[in-house]
Amino acid sequence: MTAVAETRAGLRIGPYQVDPPVVLAPMAGITNVAFRTLCREFGSPDAIYVCEMITARAVVERNEKTLHMMAFGPDESPRSMQLYGVDPKTLGEAVRIVVGEGWADHIDMNLGCPVKKVTRLGGGAALPYKRRLFANIVREMVAAAGDVPVTFKFRIGIDDDHHTHLDTGRIAEAEGAAAVSLHARTAAQLYSGQADWTAITRLKEAVTTIPVLGNGDIFTADDALRMIAETGCDGVVVGRGCLGRPWLFAELSAALRDQPIPEGPTLGRVGEILLRHAQLLTEHDGEDKAMRDIRKHMAWYLMGYPVGSDLRRKFATVSSLTQIEDLVTQLDPTIPFPVEAATGPRGRQGSPQPKVTLPEGWLDNPEDATVPTAADVMHSGG
Ligand SMILES: Cc1cc2nc3c(=O)[nH]c(=O)nc-3n(C[C@H](O)[C@H](O)[C@H](O)COP(=O)(O)O)c2cc1C
């Protein structure tokens, strides 16, 4: 069987058959219940759509804002929650609460955040360098989760002199993780350049008893097929490619089921979709917050369509649902999907960071399992 045919045959994460093997990547500020609902409406109900990252400490403290962020739609299954933390005890306690309260069916952990204010405290992408600390985290989370599968999402390492993904994958596997995902960049790369898919191939060779999911630079359904064919990964995790393009999940489903890929939407259809997104946000957060949130999606929705700068600006500064309804009527509904202009990279890109900021002496001893202090708080994602 080819890699693509084998992957099509199925991905199992704990008790869940993920079909097709596609995961909406957790994205802070993006993958809230509204956006996940929209992606699911286009994609398979049996794919996985991961919520925004939740800090373990906030769960333990039962922070009200955090509990609101943890909302899932009535038909979301499995309900997939991503946790962030650095302390095995706090993470274990958070998992115990989430599982005990029945708040989620799958827990993922974020070990990929590359930003300075997180890595300088030893959190996010800095953490897997500390192998024993990481093993303690996996052990506590898995023990607290019982039958709920726990998965781990990480980068290649800190920088090109400190690759950790193979160790991280093997430790996760040995300590009971249900699957691992690799964003095939180092923390130093941030979102720049190209993801190195050969690192996914190496991870797949190193981790043999649980699924290995590949992540990084899937912007079209063909990219997903190519990643599977090139790396042999068991599933794909898609982030920026679906920003302003939730219908990408329909394309991914079709491609992975060997069906014809549907054409991208006309501008009229995009108007309907962005309005639906705004309505879903409003249902969950009220109109004010929803409007602040939807503004950042507008440039992505309209990317590549000839809309005109005046109308584009109005979309980017909307303040009510009625205004969006009105603006949508001003779009030319017949304009076809601009294939060339709308299928390339989108979302965060930028340049690499010259040096990843780490706590003093962080690299001296990878076996040191001391829990970093003050690194439990984080809002910026991955
Ligand atoms: C706006 C934004 C927020 C993100 N937040 C998170 C997060 O909370 N947790 C996480 O593990 N990764 C986060 N990521 C990283 C993505 O999950 C994914 O690993 C990365 O974007 C690479 O995949 P892509 O090339 O498909 O976008 C975020 C990425 C973006 C663009």
Tab-separated table of C-alpha atoms and ligand atoms in Angstrom:
chain	number	residue	atom	x	y	z
A	1	MET	CA	0.000	0.000	0.000
A	2	THR	CA	1.212	3.552	-0.631
A	3	ALA	CA	1.580	5.905	2.335
A	4	VAL	CA	-1.507	7.830	1.272
A	5	ALA	CA	-3.618	4.680	0.923
A	6	GLU	CA	-2.385	3.430	4.295
A	7	THR	CA	-3.151	6.730	6.003
A	8	ARG	CA	-6.569	6.811	4.392
A	9	ALA	CA	-7.180	3.441	5.984
A	10	GLY	CA	-7.450	5.127	9.325
A	11	LEU	CA	-6.089	7.045	12.249
A	12	ARG	CA	-7.022	6.006	15.751
A	13	ILE	CA	-6.482	8.298	18.702
A	14	GLY	CA	-7.494	6.463	21.846
A	15	PRO	CA	-11.043	5.268	21.211
A	16	TYR	CA	-11.620	7.686	18.314
A	17	GLN	CA	-11.479	6.758	14.668
A	18	VAL	CA	-10.371	9.985	13.002
A	19	ASP	CA	-11.728	9.874	9.488
A	20	PRO	CA	-10.273	11.311	7.392
A	21	PRO	CA	-7.063	11.741	9.400
A	22	VAL	CA	-7.244	15.516	9.586
A	23	VAL	CA	-6.850	17.774	12.609
A	24	LEU	CA	-7.627	21.480	12.851
A	25	ALA	CA	-4.538	22.828	14.631
A	26	PRO	CA	-5.126	24.620	17.910
A	27	MET	CA	-4.714	28.355	17.326
A	28	ALA	CA	-5.041	30.813	20.188
A	29	GLY	CA	-7.572	33.521	19.393
A	30	ILE	CA	-8.880	31.545	16.388
A	31	THR	CA	-10.105	28.007	17.095
A	32	ASN	CA	-12.928	28.935	19.437
A	33	VAL	CA	-16.279	27.143	19.315
A	34	ALA	CA	-17.537	29.372	16.464
A	35	PHE	CA	-14.612	28.719	14.138
A	36	ARG	CA	-14.534	25.009	14.940
A	37	THR	CA	-18.256	24.734	14.217
A	38	LEU	CA	-17.729	26.401	10.849
A	39	CYS	CA	-14.788	24.144	9.947
A	40	ARG	CA	-16.801	21.070	10.944
A	41	GLU	CA	-19.712	22.169	8.789
A	42	PHE	CA	-17.352	21.929	5.814
A	43	GLY	CA	-15.237	19.004	6.949
A	44	SER	CA	-15.884	15.567	8.311
A	45	PRO	CA	-17.716	15.228	11.634
A	46	ASP	CA	-15.156	12.546	12.455
A	47	ALA	CA	-12.084	14.723	11.999
A	48	ILE	CA	-10.599	16.476	15.052
A	49	TYR	CA	-10.978	20.198	15.653
A	50	VAL	CA	-8.840	21.351	18.586
A	51	CYS	CA	-9.920	24.233	20.804
A	52	GLU	CA	-7.820	27.260	21.664
A	53	MET	CA	-5.090	26.615	24.156
A	54	ILE	CA	-6.177	26.699	27.801
A	55	THR	CA	-3.669	27.187	30.613
A	56	ALA	CA	-3.637	24.378	33.150
A	57	ARG	CA	-3.341	26.854	36.007
A	58	ALA	CA	-6.511	28.656	34.904
A	59	VAL	CA	-8.373	25.335	34.896
A	60	VAL	CA	-7.144	24.548	38.401
A	61	GLU	CA	-8.216	28.020	39.532
A	62	ARG	CA	-11.520	27.622	37.662
A	63	ASN	CA	-11.017	31.008	36.085
A	64	GLU	CA	-14.355	32.193	34.718
A	65	LYS	CA	-13.026	33.556	31.436
A	66	THR	CA	-11.208	30.284	30.839
A	67	LEU	CA	-14.317	28.216	31.505
A	68	HIS	CA	-16.127	30.314	28.888
A	69	MET	CA	-13.310	29.616	26.392
A	70	MET	CA	-13.691	25.893	27.021
A	71	ALA	CA	-17.169	25.791	25.454
A	72	PHE	CA	-17.920	23.083	22.880
A	73	GLY	CA	-20.793	22.778	20.428
A	74	PRO	CA	-23.562	20.233	21.168
A	75	ASP	CA	-22.435	17.879	18.384
A	76	GLU	CA	-18.659	18.194	18.766
A	77	SER	CA	-17.194	14.750	19.255
A	78	PRO	CA	-14.555	14.209	20.338
A	79	ARG	CA	-14.309	17.465	22.255
A	80	SER	CA	-10.640	18.233	21.897
A	81	MET	CA	-8.969	20.517	24.418
A	82	GLN	CA	-5.411	21.803	24.373
A	83	LEU	CA	-3.648	22.540	27.641
A	84	TYR	CA	-0.535	24.569	28.320
A	85	GLY	CA	1.621	24.305	31.414
A	86	VAL	CA	5.068	23.490	32.786
A	87	ASP	CA	4.389	21.831	36.123
A	88	PRO	CA	3.572	18.107	36.118
A	89	LYS	CA	1.430	18.516	39.237
A	90	THR	CA	-0.621	21.432	37.910
A	91	LEU	CA	-1.066	19.743	34.538
A	92	GLY	CA	-2.117	16.496	36.222
A	93	GLU	CA	-4.580	18.372	38.409
A	94	ALA	CA	-5.997	20.235	35.402
A	95	VAL	CA	-6.485	16.971	33.509
A	96	ARG	CA	-8.159	15.422	36.551
A	97	ILE	CA	-10.595	18.347	36.709
A	98	VAL	CA	-11.309	18.395	32.973
A	99	VAL	CA	-11.913	14.645	32.861
A	100	GLY	CA	-13.755	14.553	36.200
A	101	GLU	CA	-16.118	17.310	35.115
A	102	GLY	CA	-16.559	15.647	31.716
A	103	TRP	CA	-15.401	18.786	29.905
A	104	ALA	CA	-13.410	17.110	27.111
A	105	ASP	CA	-12.870	13.761	25.374
A	106	HIS	CA	-9.310	14.331	24.183
A	107	ILE	CA	-6.506	16.386	25.656
A	108	ASP	CA	-3.583	17.752	23.684
A	109	MET	CA	-0.605	19.512	25.211
A	110	ASN	CA	1.107	22.539	23.706
A	111	LEU	CA	4.906	22.340	23.649
A	112	GLY	CA	5.363	24.474	20.570
A	113	CYS	CA	5.036	28.099	21.580
A	114	PRO	CA	8.212	29.880	20.394
A	115	VAL	CA	7.657	33.411	21.668
A	116	LYS	CA	10.202	35.065	23.887
A	117	LYS	CA	7.990	35.780	26.854
A	118	VAL	CA	7.211	32.053	27.093
A	119	THR	CA	10.563	30.419	26.255
A	120	ARG	CA	12.506	32.798	28.479
A	121	LEU	CA	10.668	31.233	31.421
A	122	GLY	CA	11.225	27.671	30.208
A	123	GLY	CA	7.718	27.164	28.825
A	124	GLY	CA	6.407	26.197	25.383
A	125	ALA	CA	9.036	25.115	22.885
A	126	ALA	CA	11.821	25.431	25.490
A	127	LEU	CA	10.380	22.706	27.702
A	128	PRO	CA	10.991	19.446	25.795
A	129	TYR	CA	14.751	20.058	26.087
A	130	LYS	CA	14.324	19.002	29.721
A	131	ARG	CA	13.716	15.321	29.084
A	132	ARG	CA	12.983	14.216	32.656
A	133	LEU	CA	10.672	17.129	33.313
A	134	PHE	CA	8.823	16.324	30.087
A	135	ALA	CA	8.570	12.622	31.029
A	136	ASN	CA	7.116	13.624	34.415
A	137	ILE	CA	4.546	15.807	32.673
A	138	VAL	CA	3.437	13.050	30.298
A	139	ARG	CA	3.234	10.527	33.145
A	140	GLU	CA	1.093	12.791	35.363
A	141	MET	CA	-1.237	13.811	32.553
A	142	VAL	CA	-1.744	10.289	31.251
A	143	ALA	CA	-2.354	8.917	34.757
A	144	ALA	CA	-4.898	11.645	35.490
A	145	ALA	CA	-6.678	11.191	32.155
A	146	GLY	CA	-7.766	7.570	32.637
A	147	ASP	CA	-9.395	6.504	29.373
A	148	VAL	CA	-9.211	9.960	27.812
A	149	PRO	CA	-6.396	10.047	25.243
A	150	VAL	CA	-3.611	12.584	25.777
A	151	THR	CA	-1.509	13.784	22.837
A	152	PHE	CA	1.530	16.070	22.609
A	153	LYS	CA	2.320	18.723	20.014
A	154	PHE	CA	5.872	19.999	19.691
A	155	ARG	CA	8.463	21.525	17.368
A	156	ILE	CA	11.755	20.086	16.063
A	157	GLY	CA	13.646	21.713	18.899
A	158	ILE	CA	15.016	24.989	20.122
A	159	ASP	CA	17.284	25.729	17.159
A	160	ASP	CA	19.418	23.825	14.676
A	161	ASP	CA	21.978	22.976	17.362
A	162	HIS	CA	19.325	21.593	19.690
A	163	HIS	CA	16.921	19.226	17.967
A	164	THR	CA	14.775	17.370	20.480
A	165	HIS	CA	11.815	16.010	18.522
A	166	LEU	CA	12.986	12.392	18.372
A	167	ASP	CA	13.602	12.229	22.131
A	168	THR	CA	10.349	14.062	22.816
A	169	GLY	CA	8.415	11.630	20.625
A	170	ARG	CA	10.036	8.548	22.166
A	171	ILE	CA	9.428	9.818	25.709
A	172	ALA	CA	5.789	10.619	24.956
A	173	GLU	CA	5.364	7.148	23.444
A	174	ALA	CA	7.031	5.401	26.394
A	175	GLU	CA	4.971	7.307	28.964
A	176	GLY	CA	1.581	6.546	27.453
A	177	ALA	CA	0.749	9.318	24.961
A	178	ALA	CA	-1.986	8.399	22.486
A	179	ALA	CA	-0.326	10.263	19.580
A	180	VAL	CA	2.185	13.017	18.855
A	181	SER	CA	2.178	15.895	16.357
A	182	LEU	CA	5.201	17.686	15.005
A	183	HIS	CA	5.237	21.258	13.726
A	184	ALA	CA	8.304	20.780	11.570
A	185	ARG	CA	10.116	23.986	12.511
A	186	THR	CA	12.430	24.893	15.368
A	187	ALA	CA	11.479	27.588	17.889
A	188	ALA	CA	14.182	29.785	16.343
A	189	GLN	CA	12.367	29.650	13.015
A	190	LEU	CA	9.095	30.937	14.489
A	191	TYR	CA	6.835	30.746	11.380
A	192	SER	CA	9.474	31.734	8.820
A	193	GLY	CA	10.891	29.793	5.897
A	194	GLN	CA	9.611	26.341	5.105
A	195	ALA	CA	8.705	23.531	7.451
A	196	ASP	CA	11.206	20.670	7.172
A	197	TRP	CA	9.003	17.689	6.496
A	198	THR	CA	11.988	15.307	6.620
A	199	ALA	CA	11.857	15.809	10.408
A	200	ILE	CA	8.362	14.268	10.314
A	201	THR	CA	9.760	11.288	8.392
A	202	ARG	CA	12.477	10.835	11.061
A	203	LEU	CA	9.933	11.113	13.867
A	204	LYS	CA	7.710	8.540	12.200
A	205	GLU	CA	10.707	6.184	12.047
A	206	ALA	CA	11.521	6.798	15.735
A	207	VAL	CA	7.997	6.503	17.132
A	208	THR	CA	6.517	3.225	16.036
A	209	THR	CA	3.641	2.297	18.339
A	210	ILE	CA	1.461	5.423	18.351
A	211	PRO	CA	0.318	7.704	15.533
A	212	VAL	CA	2.618	10.496	14.359
A	213	LEU	CA	0.880	13.525	12.873
A	214	GLY	CA	2.597	16.010	10.599
A	215	ASN	CA	2.148	19.759	10.768
A	216	GLY	CA	3.507	22.751	8.915
A	217	ASP	CA	2.739	24.493	5.643
A	218	ILE	CA	-0.322	22.603	4.456
A	219	PHE	CA	-2.093	25.283	2.448
A	220	THR	CA	-3.954	23.060	-0.037
A	221	ALA	CA	-5.420	19.576	-0.111
A	222	ASP	CA	-2.580	18.559	-2.411
A	223	ASP	CA	-0.074	19.672	0.241
A	224	ALA	CA	-1.753	17.260	2.664
A	225	LEU	CA	-1.482	14.356	0.233
A	226	ARG	CA	2.134	15.277	-0.456
A	227	MET	CA	3.032	15.410	3.239
A	228	ILE	CA	1.543	11.964	3.792
A	229	ALA	CA	3.257	10.522	0.716
A	230	GLU	CA	6.638	12.039	1.583
A	231	THR	CA	6.716	11.395	5.334
A	232	GLY	CA	4.416	8.423	5.932
A	233	CYS	CA	2.715	10.374	8.739
A	234	ASP	CA	-0.549	9.022	10.110
A	235	GLY	CA	-2.493	12.249	9.817
A	236	VAL	CA	-2.177	15.945	9.077
A	237	VAL	CA	-2.637	18.956	11.327
A	238	VAL	CA	-3.704	22.113	9.516
A	239	GLY	CA	-3.404	25.613	10.953
A	240	ARG	CA	-2.901	28.802	8.957
A	241	GLY	CA	-4.198	27.298	5.702
A	242	CYS	CA	-7.764	27.440	6.971
A	243	LEU	CA	-7.656	31.061	8.176
A	244	GLY	CA	-10.478	32.746	6.271
A	245	ARG	CA	-10.851	29.453	4.426
A	246	PRO	CA	-12.830	26.989	6.574
A	247	TRP	CA	-13.926	25.268	3.357
A	248	LEU	CA	-10.386	23.871	3.138
A	249	PHE	CA	-11.771	21.079	5.362
A	250	ALA	CA	-14.156	20.047	2.574
A	251	GLU	CA	-11.207	19.925	0.188
A	252	LEU	CA	-9.070	17.920	2.624
A	253	SER	CA	-11.879	15.415	3.205
A	254	ALA	CA	-12.406	14.952	-0.522
A	255	ALA	CA	-8.700	14.557	-1.277
A	256	LEU	CA	-8.154	12.042	1.496
A	257	ARG	CA	-11.166	10.039	0.343
A	258	ASP	CA	-9.950	10.058	-3.226
A	259	GLN	CA	-12.924	12.134	-4.352
A	260	PRO	CA	-12.884	15.170	-6.663
A	261	ILE	CA	-11.826	18.321	-4.808
A	262	PRO	CA	-14.681	20.880	-4.777
A	263	GLU	CA	-14.034	24.251	-6.399
A	264	GLY	CA	-13.283	27.188	-4.132
A	265	PRO	CA	-16.239	29.493	-3.373
A	266	THR	CA	-17.402	32.502	-5.357
A	267	LEU	CA	-17.203	35.851	-3.610
A	268	GLY	CA	-20.971	35.656	-2.959
A	269	ARG	CA	-20.504	32.392	-1.068
A	270	VAL	CA	-17.553	33.844	0.892
A	271	GLY	CA	-19.865	36.660	1.990
A	272	GLU	CA	-22.331	34.078	3.339
A	273	ILE	CA	-19.555	32.172	5.108
A	274	LEU	CA	-18.021	35.175	6.828
A	275	LEU	CA	-21.493	36.293	7.920
A	276	ARG	CA	-22.144	32.822	9.368
A	277	HIS	CA	-18.793	33.035	11.198
A	278	ALA	CA	-19.808	36.391	12.691
A	279	GLN	CA	-23.221	35.007	13.696
A	280	LEU	CA	-21.659	32.001	15.422
A	281	LEU	CA	-19.232	34.262	17.290
A	282	THR	CA	-22.115	36.500	18.344
A	283	GLU	CA	-24.075	33.525	19.694
A	284	HIS	CA	-21.190	32.633	21.949
A	285	ASP	CA	-19.622	35.951	22.901
A	286	GLY	CA	-22.213	38.650	22.261
A	287	GLU	CA	-22.068	41.113	19.369
A	288	ASP	CA	-19.396	43.492	20.701
A	289	LYS	CA	-16.728	40.898	21.291
A	290	ALA	CA	-17.744	39.020	18.154
A	291	MET	CA	-17.201	42.114	16.017
A	292	ARG	CA	-13.757	42.750	17.507
A	293	ASP	CA	-12.895	39.139	16.794
A	294	ILE	CA	-14.278	38.839	13.243
A	295	ARG	CA	-12.360	41.922	12.045
A	296	LYS	CA	-9.074	40.043	12.081
A	297	HIS	CA	-10.547	37.349	9.815
A	298	MET	CA	-11.760	39.749	7.123
A	299	ALA	CA	-8.483	40.176	5.233
A	300	TRP	CA	-8.102	36.391	5.161
A	301	TYR	CA	-11.647	35.854	3.856
A	302	LEU	CA	-11.221	38.443	1.121
A	303	MET	CA	-7.633	37.523	0.210
A	304	GLY	CA	-7.144	37.418	-3.560
A	305	TYR	CA	-10.678	38.570	-4.491
A	306	PRO	CA	-10.939	41.927	-6.279
A	307	VAL	CA	-12.968	43.769	-3.642
A	308	GLY	CA	-11.598	47.314	-3.684
A	309	SER	CA	-9.773	49.035	-0.868
A	310	ASP	CA	-12.767	51.004	0.387
A	311	LEU	CA	-15.008	47.966	0.868
A	312	ARG	CA	-12.100	45.944	2.227
A	313	ARG	CA	-11.491	48.613	4.878
A	314	LYS	CA	-15.164	48.686	5.821
A	315	PHE	CA	-15.135	44.916	6.338
A	316	ALA	CA	-12.030	45.230	8.510
A	317	THR	CA	-13.689	47.760	10.818
A	318	VAL	CA	-17.212	46.322	11.161
A	319	SER	CA	-19.134	47.041	14.336
A	320	SER	CA	-22.441	45.157	13.942
A	321	LEU	CA	-23.982	42.115	12.293
A	322	THR	CA	-26.379	44.358	10.369
A	323	GLN	CA	-23.417	46.225	8.953
A	324	ILE	CA	-21.832	42.946	7.808
A	325	GLU	CA	-25.123	41.926	6.173
A	326	ASP	CA	-25.152	45.241	4.328
A	327	LEU	CA	-21.497	45.016	3.247
A	328	VAL	CA	-22.014	41.474	1.968
A	329	THR	CA	-24.710	42.749	-0.430
A	330	GLN	CA	-22.090	45.086	-1.902
A	331	LEU	CA	-19.829	42.189	-2.971
A	332	ASP	CA	-20.096	40.984	-6.571
A	333	PRO	CA	-21.424	37.456	-5.916
A	334	THR	CA	-20.309	36.095	-9.277
A	335	ILE	CA	-16.562	36.617	-8.837
A	336	PRO	CA	-14.970	33.158	-8.920
A	337	PHE	CA	-12.423	31.809	-6.444
A	338	PRO	CA	-9.010	33.334	-7.273
A	339	VAL	CA	-7.015	30.102	-7.245
A	340	GLU	CA	-3.523	31.577	-7.653
A	341	ALA	CA	-3.928	34.458	-5.228
A	342	ALA	CA	-5.797	32.629	-2.484
A	343	THR	CA	-4.089	29.259	-2.085
A	344	GLY	CA	-0.567	30.272	-1.029
A	345	PRO	CA	0.717	30.857	2.507
A	346	ARG	CA	-1.413	33.027	4.794
A	347	GLY	CA	-1.295	34.020	8.457
A	348	ARG	CA	1.896	34.407	10.507
A	349	GLN	CA	5.154	34.207	8.535
A	350	GLY	CA	7.903	36.758	9.247
A	351	SER	CA	11.574	36.196	9.995
A	352	PRO	CA	13.370	33.783	12.292
A	353	GLN	CA	14.535	34.938	15.724
A	354	PRO	CA	18.338	35.260	15.938
A	355	LYS	CA	18.434	33.522	19.304
A	356	VAL	CA	15.776	31.772	21.365
A	357	THR	CA	15.615	33.381	24.795
A	358	LEU	CA	15.870	30.748	27.532
A	359	PRO	CA	16.223	30.842	31.318
A	360	GLU	CA	19.806	31.236	32.564
A	361	GLY	CA	21.708	27.924	32.250
A	362	TRP	CA	18.718	26.146	30.643
A	363	LEU	CA	20.851	24.154	28.214
A	364	ASP	CA	23.376	22.997	30.839
A	365	ASN	CA	21.537	19.906	31.965
A	366	PRO	CA	18.743	18.304	29.954
A	367	GLU	CA	18.155	15.816	32.798
A	368	ASP	CA	17.289	18.514	35.341
A	369	ALA	CA	13.596	18.008	36.207
A	370	THR	CA	13.178	21.191	38.231
A	371	VAL	CA	9.892	22.912	37.394
A	372	PRO	CA	10.559	26.388	35.995
A	373	THR	CA	9.005	29.123	38.069
A	374	ALA	CA	6.517	31.716	36.840
A	375	ALA	CA	6.099	29.994	33.474
A	376	ASP	CA	2.547	28.826	34.075
A	377	VAL	CA	0.867	31.800	32.472
A	378	MET	CA	0.586	32.149	28.728
A	379	HIS	CA	-1.798	33.703	26.267
A	380	SER	CA	-0.120	33.724	22.923
A	381	GLY	CA	-0.475	30.212	21.565
A	382	GLY	CA	2.016	28.361	19.480
B	1	LIG	C1	-2.561	32.563	15.307
B	1	LIG	C2	-1.927	31.273	15.721
B	1	LIG	C3	-2.125	30.790	17.000
B	1	LIG	C4	-1.548	29.572	17.394
B	1	LIG	N1	-1.816	29.076	18.627
B	1	LIG	C5	-1.381	27.834	18.965
B	1	LIG	C6	-1.744	27.224	20.186
B	1	LIG	O1	-2.458	27.804	21.002
B	1	LIG	N2	-1.270	25.979	20.458
B	1	LIG	C7	-0.450	25.307	19.590
B	1	LIG	O2	-0.036	24.179	19.878
B	1	LIG	N3	-0.084	25.878	18.426
B	1	LIG	C8	-0.542	27.081	18.091
B	1	LIG	N4	-0.227	27.618	16.873
B	1	LIG	C9	0.590	26.821	15.948
B	1	LIG	C10	-0.290	25.991	15.018
B	1	LIG	O3	-1.069	25.066	15.751
B	1	LIG	C11	0.559	25.229	13.984
B	1	LIG	O4	1.426	24.368	14.668
B	1	LIG	C12	1.382	26.173	13.117
B	1	LIG	O5	0.604	27.258	12.663
B	1	LIG	C13	1.993	25.435	11.913
B	1	LIG	O6	0.985	24.855	11.126
B	1	LIG	P1	0.471	25.557	9.768
B	1	LIG	O7	1.657	25.723	8.882
B	1	LIG	O8	-0.558	24.602	9.237
B	1	LIG	O9	-0.095	26.874	10.161
B	1	LIG	C14	-0.742	28.843	16.485
B	1	LIG	C15	-0.534	29.357	15.207
B	1	LIG	C16	-1.110	30.544	14.811
B	1	LIG	C17	-0.882	31.034	13.408
